[in-house]
Coordinates of C-alpha atoms in Angstrom, one line a residue:
M1 CA -23.1 -16.8 -19.3
H2 CA -22.2 -17.8 -22.5
Y3 CA -20.3 -20.7 -23.1
S4 CA -19.9 -20.6 -27.1
I5 CA -16.2 -21.6 -27.0
L6 CA -16.9 -24.4 -24.3
S7 CA -20.1 -25.8 -25.5
T8 CA -18.1 -29.3 -26.2
S9 CA -16.0 -29.2 -23.3
T10 CA -16.6 -30.4 -20.1
V11 CA -15.1 -27.9 -16.9
V12 CA -13.4 -29.5 -14.6
V13 CA -11.1 -28.1 -11.6
S14 CA -7.8 -29.8 -11.0
L15 CA -7.4 -30.3 -7.2
L16 CA -4.2 -29.0 -6.3
A17 CA -1.6 -31.1 -4.3
S18 CA -0.4 -29.6 -0.7
S19 CA 2.8 -28.6 -2.2
S20 CA 1.6 -26.8 -4.9
Q21 CA -0.9 -24.7 -3.1
A22 CA 1.8 -22.0 -1.7
F23 CA 2.3 -18.9 -3.1
W24 CA 2.3 -14.8 -2.4
R25 CA 0.1 -12.6 -3.3
L26 CA 0.3 -8.4 -4.2
S27 CA -1.8 -5.7 -3.8
C28 CA -0.8 -2.8 -6.3
G29 CA -2.5 0.6 -6.6
I30 CA -2.2 2.7 -10.1
I31 CA 0.9 4.2 -10.1
Q32 CA 0.1 5.7 -13.7
S33 CA -2.2 5.6 -16.8
S34 CA -0.5 6.1 -19.8
R35 CA 0.3 5.4 -23.6
I36 CA 3.7 4.0 -22.5
D37 CA 5.1 0.0 -23.0
P38 CA 8.9 -0.1 -22.6
I39 CA 9.0 -3.5 -23.2
V40 CA 7.2 -3.5 -26.6
N41 CA 7.7 0.3 -27.9
P42 CA 10.9 1.2 -25.6
G43 CA 11.7 4.7 -25.9
A44 CA 8.3 5.2 -28.2
L45 CA 4.3 5.5 -28.1
S46 CA 2.5 2.6 -27.0
P47 CA -0.6 2.0 -29.5
H48 CA -2.8 2.0 -26.7
A49 CA -3.5 3.0 -23.3
H50 CA -2.1 1.0 -20.3
K51 CA -2.9 0.8 -16.6
I52 CA 0.4 0.3 -15.0
A53 CA 1.3 -0.4 -11.4
G54 CA 4.6 -0.7 -9.4
A55 CA 7.7 1.3 -9.5
S56 CA 7.0 4.9 -9.9
S57 CA 9.7 6.0 -12.1
I58 CA 7.9 3.7 -15.1
S59 CA 8.7 5.8 -18.4
Q60 CA 8.9 4.7 -22.0
T61 CA 12.7 4.4 -21.4
S62 CA 12.5 2.2 -18.2
N63 CA 15.1 -0.8 -17.3
F64 CA 15.9 -2.8 -14.3
D65 CA 18.3 -0.1 -13.4
S66 CA 15.7 2.6 -13.6
L67 CA 12.9 0.6 -11.7
L68 CA 15.5 -0.1 -9.2
Q69 CA 15.9 3.7 -8.3
S70 CA 12.1 4.6 -7.8
K71 CA 11.5 6.3 -5.1
C72 CA 8.8 3.7 -4.1
T73 CA 6.2 1.3 -5.6
S74 CA 2.2 1.3 -5.6
C75 CA 2.7 -2.5 -4.6
E76 CA 2.8 -3.6 -1.1
I77 CA 6.6 -4.5 -0.9
Q78 CA 8.6 -2.0 -1.3
A79 CA 11.7 -4.2 -2.3
D80 CA 9.8 -5.1 -5.6
K81 CA 10.3 -2.4 -7.8
S82 CA 9.0 -4.1 -11.0
A83 CA 6.2 -2.6 -13.6
Y84 CA 3.1 -4.5 -13.8
W85 CA 0.3 -3.4 -16.7
T86 CA -2.7 -4.4 -18.5
P87 CA -5.1 -2.2 -21.0
Q88 CA -7.4 -0.1 -20.0
L89 CA -11.1 -0.7 -20.4
Y90 CA -13.4 1.7 -21.9
Y91 CA -17.4 1.5 -22.5
E92 CA -18.2 2.8 -26.5
H93 CA -21.4 4.8 -26.1
P94 CA -23.5 4.5 -29.3
N95 CA -22.9 8.1 -29.9
G96 CA -19.2 7.2 -30.3
S97 CA -17.8 8.6 -26.9
F98 CA -15.7 6.3 -24.8
E99 CA -15.7 6.3 -21.2
E100 CA -13.4 4.9 -18.6
V101 CA -14.9 1.8 -16.6
P102 CA -13.2 2.0 -12.8
N103 CA -10.5 0.5 -12.0
S104 CA -8.0 0.9 -9.2
G105 CA -5.1 -1.4 -9.1
M106 CA -4.7 -5.7 -9.8
T107 CA -3.4 -8.4 -7.5
V108 CA -0.3 -10.1 -8.8
Y109 CA 0.1 -13.4 -7.7
Y110 CA 3.6 -15.4 -7.4
L111 CA 2.9 -18.9 -7.7
G112 CA 5.2 -21.9 -7.0
R113 CA 3.8 -24.6 -9.2
G114 CA 5.5 -27.3 -11.3
D115 CA 6.8 -30.4 -11.2
D116 CA 10.3 -29.1 -10.7
K117 CA 10.6 -27.8 -7.1
D118 CA 13.7 -26.0 -8.0
L119 CA 12.7 -22.8 -8.9
K120 CA 14.5 -20.1 -9.9
P121 CA 14.3 -16.5 -9.4
F122 CA 13.5 -14.1 -12.3
P123 CA 17.0 -12.6 -13.2
P124 CA 17.9 -8.7 -13.5
G125 CA 17.0 -6.9 -17.0
F126 CA 14.0 -9.9 -17.7
R127 CA 10.6 -9.1 -18.9
M128 CA 7.6 -11.0 -21.0
V129 CA 4.5 -10.2 -22.2
S130 CA 1.3 -12.8 -22.0
G131 CA -1.7 -12.6 -24.5
N132 CA -2.2 -11.8 -28.3
T133 CA -3.2 -8.1 -28.5
K134 CA -5.0 -8.8 -31.8
A135 CA -6.6 -11.8 -30.8
R136 CA -10.4 -11.8 -31.1
S137 CA -11.9 -15.1 -30.4
Y138 CA -10.5 -18.2 -29.0
N139 CA -7.9 -20.3 -30.5
E140 CA -8.1 -23.7 -29.7
N141 CA -5.4 -24.8 -32.6
V142 CA -2.4 -23.3 -31.5
L143 CA -1.3 -25.6 -28.3
I144 CA 1.4 -25.5 -25.5
P145 CA 4.5 -27.5 -26.3
G146 CA 4.1 -30.9 -25.4
S147 CA 0.4 -30.6 -24.5
K148 CA -3.0 -30.7 -25.9
R149 CA -3.9 -27.5 -24.0
P150 CA -4.8 -24.2 -26.0
V151 CA -2.9 -21.1 -25.4
A152 CA -5.6 -19.6 -25.3
D153 CA -6.8 -20.5 -22.1
R154 CA -4.0 -18.3 -20.8
V155 CA -6.8 -15.5 -20.6
S156 CA -10.0 -15.4 -18.6
F157 CA -13.2 -13.6 -17.1
A158 CA -15.0 -13.7 -14.2
C159 CA -18.4 -12.1 -13.8
L160 CA -18.7 -11.6 -10.2
H161 CA -22.0 -11.7 -8.8
T162 CA -23.5 -12.5 -5.3
S163 CA -23.2 -16.4 -6.1
P164 CA -20.0 -18.0 -8.0
S165 CA -19.6 -18.0 -11.8
K166 CA -17.5 -19.9 -14.2
E167 CA -14.7 -18.3 -15.8
Q168 CA -15.0 -17.8 -19.4
P169 CA -12.0 -17.2 -21.9
G170 CA -14.0 -13.9 -23.3
M171 CA -15.5 -11.2 -22.3
T172 CA -18.9 -12.5 -22.9
Q173 CA -20.6 -11.4 -19.8
T174 CA -20.6 -7.9 -19.1
D175 CA -23.7 -7.6 -16.2
C176 CA -21.6 -8.2 -13.3
K177 CA -22.9 -7.1 -10.1
N178 CA -19.7 -7.3 -8.0
G179 CA -17.3 -6.2 -11.1
L180 CA -15.8 -8.2 -13.8
R181 CA -12.5 -9.7 -13.5
A182 CA -9.9 -10.0 -16.2
Q183 CA -7.0 -12.7 -15.5
V184 CA -4.0 -14.0 -17.4
H185 CA -1.2 -16.5 -16.3
F186 CA 2.3 -15.8 -17.5
Q187 CA 4.8 -18.2 -19.2
S188 CA 7.0 -19.8 -16.2
C189 CA 9.7 -21.7 -18.0
W190 CA 12.8 -19.7 -19.4
N191 CA 15.4 -20.6 -21.6
G192 CA 18.1 -19.8 -19.6
K193 CA 19.8 -17.0 -21.8
D194 CA 17.7 -14.4 -23.3
L195 CA 16.1 -11.9 -21.0
Y196 CA 14.1 -10.7 -23.8
K197 CA 13.0 -11.7 -27.1
P198 CA 10.2 -9.4 -29.1
D199 CA 8.0 -12.7 -30.1
N200 CA 8.4 -14.2 -26.7
S201 CA 10.2 -17.0 -27.5
H202 CA 12.6 -17.0 -24.9
V203 CA 9.9 -17.8 -22.5
E204 CA 7.5 -20.7 -22.6
Y205 CA 4.0 -22.3 -20.5
K206 CA 4.8 -25.1 -18.6
S207 CA 2.7 -28.2 -19.7
G208 CA -0.5 -27.4 -17.9
L209 CA -0.5 -23.9 -18.7
D210 CA 0.4 -23.0 -14.9
N211 CA 1.7 -26.2 -13.7
G212 CA 3.7 -29.1 -15.1
V213 CA 7.0 -29.3 -16.5
C214 CA 9.1 -27.2 -19.0
P215 CA 9.9 -28.1 -22.4
P216 CA 13.7 -29.2 -22.5
T217 CA 13.6 -26.1 -25.2
H218 CA 12.9 -23.6 -21.7
P219 CA 14.7 -25.8 -18.7
V220 CA 14.6 -23.0 -16.2
S221 CA 11.4 -23.1 -14.4
M222 CA 10.3 -20.2 -12.5
M223 CA 7.6 -18.6 -10.5
N224 CA 3.9 -18.8 -12.1
L225 CA 2.8 -15.1 -12.4
F226 CA -0.9 -14.4 -12.3
F227 CA -2.5 -11.0 -12.9
E228 CA -6.0 -10.4 -11.9
V229 CA -7.8 -7.0 -12.9
L230 CA -11.5 -5.9 -11.5
Y231 CA -13.5 -3.5 -13.1
G232 CA -16.5 -1.9 -12.2
V233 CA -18.6 -2.7 -15.3
N234 CA -21.7 -1.8 -13.6
D235 CA -20.6 1.7 -12.4
I236 CA -21.3 2.1 -16.1
K237 CA -24.8 4.0 -17.2
K238 CA -25.3 1.0 -20.0
D239 CA -26.9 2.4 -23.0
G240 CA -26.5 -0.1 -25.6
G241 CA -22.8 0.0 -26.3
R242 CA -20.4 -2.6 -25.8
F243 CA -17.1 -2.4 -23.4
V244 CA -13.9 -2.2 -25.5
F245 CA -10.3 -2.8 -24.3
S246 CA -8.0 0.5 -25.0
Q247 CA -6.5 -1.6 -28.2
G248 CA -9.7 -1.9 -29.8
D249 CA -10.9 -5.5 -28.4
A250 CA -14.6 -5.6 -28.1
T251 CA -14.3 -9.6 -27.3
G252 CA -11.6 -9.6 -24.3
Y253 CA -9.6 -12.0 -26.1
G254 CA -7.1 -9.8 -26.9
F255 CA -6.5 -9.1 -23.1
H256 CA -2.9 -9.2 -22.0
G257 CA -0.5 -8.3 -19.8
D258 CA 3.4 -6.9 -19.1
F259 CA 5.8 -7.4 -17.0
M260 CA 9.0 -5.8 -16.4
N261 CA 11.1 -7.3 -13.6
G262 CA 12.4 -4.7 -10.8
W263 CA 12.9 -6.8 -7.5
E264 CA 15.9 -6.4 -5.2
P265 CA 17.6 -9.6 -6.3
Q266 CA 18.4 -10.7 -2.8
V267 CA 14.9 -10.4 -1.8
L268 CA 13.6 -12.0 -4.5
E269 CA 15.8 -14.8 -4.7
A270 CA 15.0 -15.4 -0.5
A271 CA 11.7 -15.5 -1.2
V272 CA 11.1 -17.9 -3.8
K273 CA 13.6 -20.2 -1.7
E274 CA 11.7 -19.4 1.7
C275 CA 8.2 -19.0 0.2
A276 CA 7.4 -20.6 -3.1
F277 CA 6.2 -23.6 -1.5
K278 CA 5.7 -23.1 2.2
N279 CA 3.4 -19.7 2.2
E280 CA 0.3 -21.7 1.8
G281 CA -1.9 -18.5 3.1
G282 CA -0.4 -16.2 0.6
A283 CA -0.3 -13.3 2.9
V284 CA 2.8 -11.3 2.1
K285 CA 3.5 -11.0 5.8
Y286 CA 4.1 -14.5 6.7
C287 CA 7.3 -14.6 4.4
A288 CA 10.0 -13.3 6.4
P289 CA 12.1 -11.7 3.7
F290 CA 9.3 -9.3 2.7
Q291 CA 9.2 -8.1 6.5
P292 CA 11.6 -5.1 6.0
S293 CA 10.0 -3.6 3.4
L294 CA 6.4 -4.2 3.9
D295 CA 4.6 -1.4 3.5
P296 CA 0.6 -1.5 4.4
K297 CA -0.2 2.0 3.4
F298 CA 1.1 1.5 -0.5
S299 CA -1.7 3.5 -1.7
K300 CA -0.8 6.5 0.2
T301 CA 2.5 6.6 0.4
C302 CA 2.9 5.6 -3.5
P303 CA -0.5 6.7 -5.3
E304 CA -1.2 7.5 -9.0
V305 CA 0.6 10.1 -10.7
P306 CA -0.5 11.9 -13.9
S307 CA 0.2 10.6 -17.1
L308 CA 4.1 11.2 -18.9
L309 CA 1.7 12.6 -21.7
D310 CA -0.4 15.2 -22.3
E311 CA -3.2 13.2 -23.8
P312 CA -6.4 12.6 -22.9
I313 CA -6.9 9.3 -21.1
H314 CA -9.2 9.4 -18.4
G315 CA -12.9 10.1 -18.1
M316 CA -15.5 10.5 -21.2
L317 CA -13.2 10.7 -24.4
D318 CA -14.2 11.4 -27.9
K319 CA -12.1 8.2 -29.2
L320 CA -9.5 5.6 -27.6
P321 CA -6.5 7.0 -27.2
G322 CA -4.2 6.2 -30.2
C323 CA -5.7 5.7 -33.5
I324 CA -7.4 2.6 -32.6
K325 CA -10.3 0.9 -34.4
V326 CA -12.0 -1.6 -32.6
T327 CA -12.7 -4.8 -33.9
A328 CA -14.9 -7.8 -32.7
G329 CA -13.2 -10.5 -34.9
P330 CA -14.0 -13.2 -34.9
E331 CA -10.7 -13.0 -37.3
D332 CA -7.8 -11.4 -35.6
A333 CA -6.8 -7.6 -35.3
T334 CA -4.9 -6.2 -38.0
D335 CA -1.7 -3.6 -37.3
A336 CA -3.6 -1.0 -39.1
D337 CA -6.3 -1.3 -36.5
T338 CA -4.0 -1.9 -33.8
A339 CA -1.0 0.1 -34.5
C340 CA -1.9 2.7 -37.4
G341 CA 1.2 4.9 -36.7
A342 CA 1.4 5.8 -32.7
G343 CA 2.9 9.0 -33.6
D344 CA 5.9 10.8 -32.0
I345 CA 6.2 10.5 -28.5
N346 CA 8.1 14.0 -28.1
A347 CA 4.7 15.8 -29.7
V348 CA 2.9 14.8 -26.2
L349 CA 5.7 14.6 -23.7
R350 CA 5.1 16.7 -20.9
P351 CA 7.9 18.9 -19.7
S352 CA 10.8 17.8 -18.1
S353 CA 10.5 19.7 -15.0
L354 CA 7.2 17.8 -15.1
N355 CA 8.5 14.6 -16.0
S356 CA 11.5 15.0 -12.8
T357 CA 8.1 15.9 -10.2
L358 CA 6.6 12.5 -11.4
S359 CA 9.2 10.2 -11.0
S360 CA 9.3 11.4 -7.3
A361 CA 5.6 9.7 -7.2
K362 CA 4.5 12.8 -5.1
N363 CA 1.2 14.0 -6.0
V364 CA 1.0 16.7 -8.2
T365 CA -1.9 19.2 -7.0
G366 CA -4.6 19.9 -9.3
A367 CA -3.1 17.7 -12.2
A368 CA -5.5 16.1 -14.3
V369 CA -6.0 12.8 -12.9
T370 CA -8.8 11.1 -12.1
T371 CA -8.6 7.3 -10.4
L372 CA -11.8 5.6 -10.8
T373 CA -12.6 3.0 -8.2
P374 CA -14.8 0.5 -8.4
K375 CA -17.8 0.9 -6.1
V376 CA -18.2 -2.6 -5.2
S377 CA -14.9 -2.2 -3.5
A378 CA -16.1 0.1 -0.7
V379 CA -19.6 -0.4 -0.9
K380 CA -20.2 -4.2 -1.7
A381 CA -17.2 -5.9 -0.3
A382 CA -18.9 -7.3 2.4
K383 CA -21.8 -9.4 0.6
A384 CA -19.4 -9.6 -2.6
P385 CA -18.4 -12.8 -3.7
A386 CA -14.6 -13.8 -3.4
S387 CA -12.3 -14.3 -6.2
T388 CA -9.3 -16.0 -4.6
G389 CA -9.0 -14.3 -1.2
N390 CA -6.6 -16.0 0.7
K391 CA -6.3 -18.9 -1.6
A392 CA -4.1 -19.2 -4.7
P393 CA -6.2 -19.4 -8.1
K394 CA -6.7 -23.3 -8.6
A395 CA -4.4 -25.1 -10.9
T396 CA -6.4 -25.0 -14.4
S397 CA -7.5 -28.1 -16.3
S398 CA -6.8 -29.2 -19.2
A399 CA -10.2 -28.4 -20.8
A400 CA -10.6 -24.8 -19.9
P401 CA -10.0 -21.8 -17.8
S402 CA -10.3 -22.7 -13.6
V403 CA -13.4 -22.6 -12.0
R404 CA -13.4 -21.7 -8.2
D405 CA -15.7 -23.0 -5.9
A406 CA -18.4 -21.2 -3.6
D407 CA -15.3 -20.9 -0.7
E408 CA -12.6 -19.2 -2.8
E409 CA -15.1 -16.4 -4.4
E410 CA -14.7 -14.3 -1.0
E411 CA -12.3 -11.5 -2.2
I412 CA -13.7 -8.5 -4.0
E413 CA -12.3 -6.2 -1.5
R414 CA -8.9 -7.0 -1.8
R415 CA -8.9 -7.4 -5.2
S416 CA -9.7 -3.4 -6.3
V417 CA -7.5 -2.2 -3.9
A418 CA -9.6 0.7 -2.6
R419 CA -7.4 3.6 -1.4
P420 CA -8.0 7.4 -0.9
I421 CA -8.3 9.2 -3.8
P422 CA -6.5 13.2 -3.6
W423 CA -8.5 14.4 -6.6
L424 CA -11.8 13.4 -4.9
P425 CA -13.9 16.4 -6.1
K426 CA -13.1 15.4 -9.8
L427 CA -15.1 11.9 -9.2
R428 CA -18.5 10.6 -9.9
L429 CA -19.0 10.0 -6.1
P430 CA -20.6 6.6 -5.3
A431 CA -24.1 7.4 -3.8
L432 CA -23.2 5.9 -0.3
L433 CA -20.7 9.0 -0.4
R434 CA -23.3 11.8 -1.4
R435 CA -25.5 12.1 1.6
S436 CA -27.4 15.1 3.1
A437 CA -27.8 16.0 6.8
E438 CA -31.6 15.8 6.1
A439 CA -31.2 12.2 4.6
D440 CA -28.7 11.1 7.5
A441 CA -31.5 12.2 10.1
K442 CA -34.5 10.5 8.2
A443 CA -32.0 7.2 8.7
G444 CA -31.6 7.7 12.2
H445 CA -27.9 8.6 11.4
G446 CA -26.7 11.8 13.2
H447 CA -28.8 15.1 13.2
P448 CA -30.5 16.8 10.7
K449 CA -28.3 20.3 11.6
W450 CA -25.3 18.6 11.2
K451 CA -23.1 19.4 8.5
L452 CA -21.3 17.2 5.9
G453 CA -17.9 17.3 6.8
G454 CA -18.5 18.6 10.5
R455 CA -21.4 19.2 13.2
S456 CA -22.7 22.5 14.6
A457 CA -22.6 23.0 18.3
E458 CA -26.1 23.4 18.6
A459 CA -26.5 20.7 16.7
D460 CA -24.6 18.6 19.5
A461 CA -26.4 19.8 22.3
E462 CA -29.8 19.0 20.4
A463 CA -28.6 15.2 20.1
G464 CA -27.2 15.4 23.3
H465 CA -23.8 15.3 22.5
G466 CA -21.6 18.2 23.8
H467 CA -22.6 21.7 25.2
P468 CA -24.0 24.3 22.7
K469 CA -21.5 26.8 23.2
W470 CA -18.4 24.1 22.5
K471 CA -17.5 25.7 19.2
L472 CA -16.7 23.2 16.4
G473 CA -12.7 22.1 16.3
G474 CA -12.5 23.1 20.3
R475 CA -14.9 23.8 23.2
S476 CA -14.7 27.1 25.4
A477 CA -13.7 27.1 29.2
E478 CA -17.2 28.5 30.1
A479 CA -18.9 25.4 28.3
D480 CA -16.9 22.8 29.9
A481 CA -17.4 24.6 32.9
E482 CA -21.1 24.5 32.9
A483 CA -21.1 20.9 31.4
G484 CA -18.9 19.8 34.2
H485 CA -15.6 19.4 32.5
G486 CA -12.6 20.8 33.9
H487 CA -12.8 24.6 35.3
P488 CA -13.7 27.9 33.7
K489 CA -10.4 29.1 33.9
W490 CA -8.6 26.4 32.0
K491 CA -7.9 27.9 28.4
L492 CA -8.3 25.7 25.1
G493 CA -5.5 24.0 24.5
G494 CA -3.8 24.9 27.9
R495 CA -4.5 24.8 31.8
S496 CA -3.8 27.7 34.2
A497 CA -1.8 26.9 37.0
E498 CA -4.6 28.5 39.6
A499 CA -7.1 26.9 37.6
D500 CA -5.6 23.7 38.8
A501 CA -5.4 24.6 42.1
E502 CA -8.9 25.8 42.0
A503 CA -9.7 22.8 40.6
G504 CA -7.6 20.4 43.3
H505 CA -5.2 19.4 40.8
G506 CA -1.7 20.3 40.9
H507 CA 0.1 23.2 42.9
P508 CA -0.4 26.5 41.9
K509 CA 3.3 27.3 41.3
W510 CA 3.5 24.2 38.8
K511 CA 3.9 25.4 35.6
L512 CA 2.2 23.6 32.5
R513 CA 4.4 21.0 31.4
G514 CA 6.7 21.1 34.4

C-alpha cells in the first residue's frame, strides 16, 4: 500500500478495555440507489448519487415520522427504520464512460465507547453527516477539539487481500482481491438541543475520535456510529481508468456518510441501556430488545426498489449522475465541481403512482434496477480475510486510522450482505454461476444430460438416480412400481384406497386424508 500521508507516523493500535468492546452490528442491504439526500438537500435533488440502506419509504422529503411509517427496512432489525447512506463508487474508463462498481449494502456498527458510560439514545428527529464531500487530500491541520488528532482520520479504507492490510485514509490502493472496504466514523457528542444544523455543529467527535471524552460544548455522549461499505473493485475490468465516487472524488478523501434516525424510541433506549457495554459479541440476536423485530430474511422481505428518479444510475453511464466534475486534488473541490446546479427534482421524479408503490418496498417487475453484488461475497467468502467479523473495530490511535490484526480479518461474507436478486437476468453473472451441463460433467458434477435449472429423467437414470420413466417435477406410478417404489395404481399427488389395500397399506374403504 501507499503510505504517503502517514510516512512520518507510526501506526499504532489502541487495545480496548473490556468495558469498551461492547457494540451491536447491523447488516443492511440496499433499499434504493438515487440522487436524493433528505438531510443536505431536503425536497430537492442531491448533486450526487447515493446508495441508501434502511427505511423503505426513504425519499427527498423524509423525516422521522415518515421513516417510522415505512413498511419495512433493508436492515435486519425491523424496529430500526433509520436511513443510512454513502456515495456510490464508479470506475471511469479512458473513453469517458463510468461503470458502477458492485456493492450490495453496508454494515452499521453501534459502538459503546467513551469515558462517560451514561450514553444517551439518538432523539427522534436527530440526523447528522460525517465527512467532507469536497476533500481531495488528507488535512492534518484541522484537529478534534481538545486533541492533536486530525478530523480527517474519520475516513479510512481497507484493501482486502488474503492477508491483513493496513487501513489508509485515502483510496490509495484499488487492486483488492476481496474488495475495497470504505469506512467512516460519526460524531458521538451532541450539544443537547439541536436535532440538526446544516454545518453539523450540533455534534462533535470524542477526544479520541471514537473514544475518550466529549467537549464541554457538546456534553451529551451517544453511541458511536461506524459504517463499513464493501466495493467489488476487482469485479471491474480495469483498462487504465480510475475509481471515482459519485461526487467526483478520485481520491477517497471525500468519502462521507449520512444518518437519519428512525428508531422506535423505546427499542433504542432499551438497547443502549442493556447492550451498549454488555454485548461484546456484537450479534444483534444477543441483545434482548431486538428480539421481537429481528428479521434474518431482511434482504428478501425488504429488497431494493427502483430509484424515485427517472434517470440513469446503474450499469455503464455516459457521465456521472448529475453534473459532477471529477477532481483529484490536492486542493478541495469547489462548489462548481460538486454542485453545479442539481436541477429541478420535479423534472425527473417518477409518476406519483409509482412513488406510492415504491414506498411499500415491493418488487416492481421489470423495473430497471440492477443490484450489483460483489463476487467476493458469494465466491470468495470462505477464503476471504475478515474485516471486523464478530469483533468491533479497534479503537483508533491518535496517529492514524485503526489497523486490524489477522484475527480480526474474518468477515467478507457478512460485509457485503449477499442476497437474492430478482433481476438476475440483467446482471453480468459471476463465472461461478455460468456453468454448462457439459462443464459440470467434466468437473465430476452431475451428468452431461442434466440441464441447468433442471435434470432429465434419462440423465437421472444413467447417473443412477431415480428411474427413466420419472418425469421432471413428478414421477409416474408405473416408474415407481418398476423401481420398487409404491404401487402402480398409486396416482401422482395421491394414492387410491384399492392400491393401498393391494400394497398392504390401510384398508380399501379408507379414503385419502381420512
